[in-house]
Amino acid sequence: NLAMNIVVFSGAGMSAESGIQTFRDSGGLWDTYPIEEVATPEAWIKDPEKVQHFYNLRRKQIMEAEPNAAHLLVTQLKEVGNLIVITQNIDDLHERAGTEQVLHLHGNIRLAKSSGPNSETKYYPIEGWKLSLNDTCDDGFPLRPHVVWFGEEVPMYPVAEEVINNADILIIIGTSLSVYPAAGLIHQAKRSSKIYCIDPHLTTESLPAGVHLIRANASAGLQDLLRKLKEI
């Protein structure tokens, strides 16, 4: 039924199979770089050079990574209904796998924006993986990565709420649902929508009632779910 709205809500576990380090795992990037030194507005004011360097390294890692089997399986959901992906990830692997409608809750590292007051009015594609403090935007301020830092508003949140509210099927992949405000989005789903959660670590007890848990990694879980959905 092509009129069905399918929404995929993806987190770090989605890109883990592409070799992109997740923040919260031990040995993840936060172990080397404390959050407050690289991912807050205060860090940018204090040491923009360090912040820029950190995101340049991440951008390089992301550009060298390839979409994994799970990203490619997500694109197949287009055969089942209208597909929109909401991702907490700042990589562009969903797009590179072929998904057209991707809403980045926390920004997209392949883009830059003004570090001045008009940061959300225009996004600038970054050539290559390096962004320098000498790169400025139209209003003269240095360009910063288009990512939402801790302590900043999430401009796309109201849009994401609306998308989830319209979902007939909501598929949550690779997110612990422990980070707010993103974790609150699941509660925007309408009562009639079917909610599936694909995660190898979660338990049914940790999920809201009515959520179908598929305890598997992203690609194995999606393969399983795609089979089910194609039979509906």
XYZ file of N, CA and C in Angstrom, residues 15 18-20 59-67 92-93 96:
48
model
N 24.997 3.645 11.907
C 26.245 3.845 11.170
C 27.407 3.041 11.734
N 29.262 0.824 9.539
C 30.122 1.493 8.551
C 31.459 1.877 9.182
N 31.631 1.500 10.458
C 32.898 1.802 11.134
C 32.952 3.199 11.736
N 31.807 3.870 11.811
C 31.800 5.203 12.407
C 31.623 5.054 13.914
N 34.724 14.523 9.919
C 34.272 14.622 8.523
C 35.104 13.709 7.636
N 36.413 13.687 7.891
C 37.307 12.829 7.110
C 36.896 11.361 7.298
N 36.640 10.982 8.547
C 36.240 9.601 8.859
C 34.934 9.247 8.136
N 33.991 10.188 8.143
C 32.688 9.947 7.521
C 32.811 9.858 5.997
N 33.661 10.717 5.415
C 33.822 10.689 3.962
C 34.515 9.410 3.490
N 35.342 8.837 4.372
C 36.031 7.592 4.005
C 35.139 6.365 4.228
N 34.076 6.540 5.008
C 33.166 5.421 5.294
C 32.194 5.228 4.128
N 31.646 4.034 4.053
C 30.648 3.726 3.009
C 29.318 3.388 3.679
N 28.197 3.664 3.010
C 26.909 3.209 3.557
C 26.969 1.692 3.752
N 26.266 11.585 6.239
C 25.355 11.653 5.076
C 25.193 10.275 4.435
N 25.325 9.215 5.240
C 25.301 7.858 4.674
C 23.916 7.461 4.169
N 23.769 8.945 0.733
C 24.649 8.244 -0.209
C 24.133 6.847 -0.536
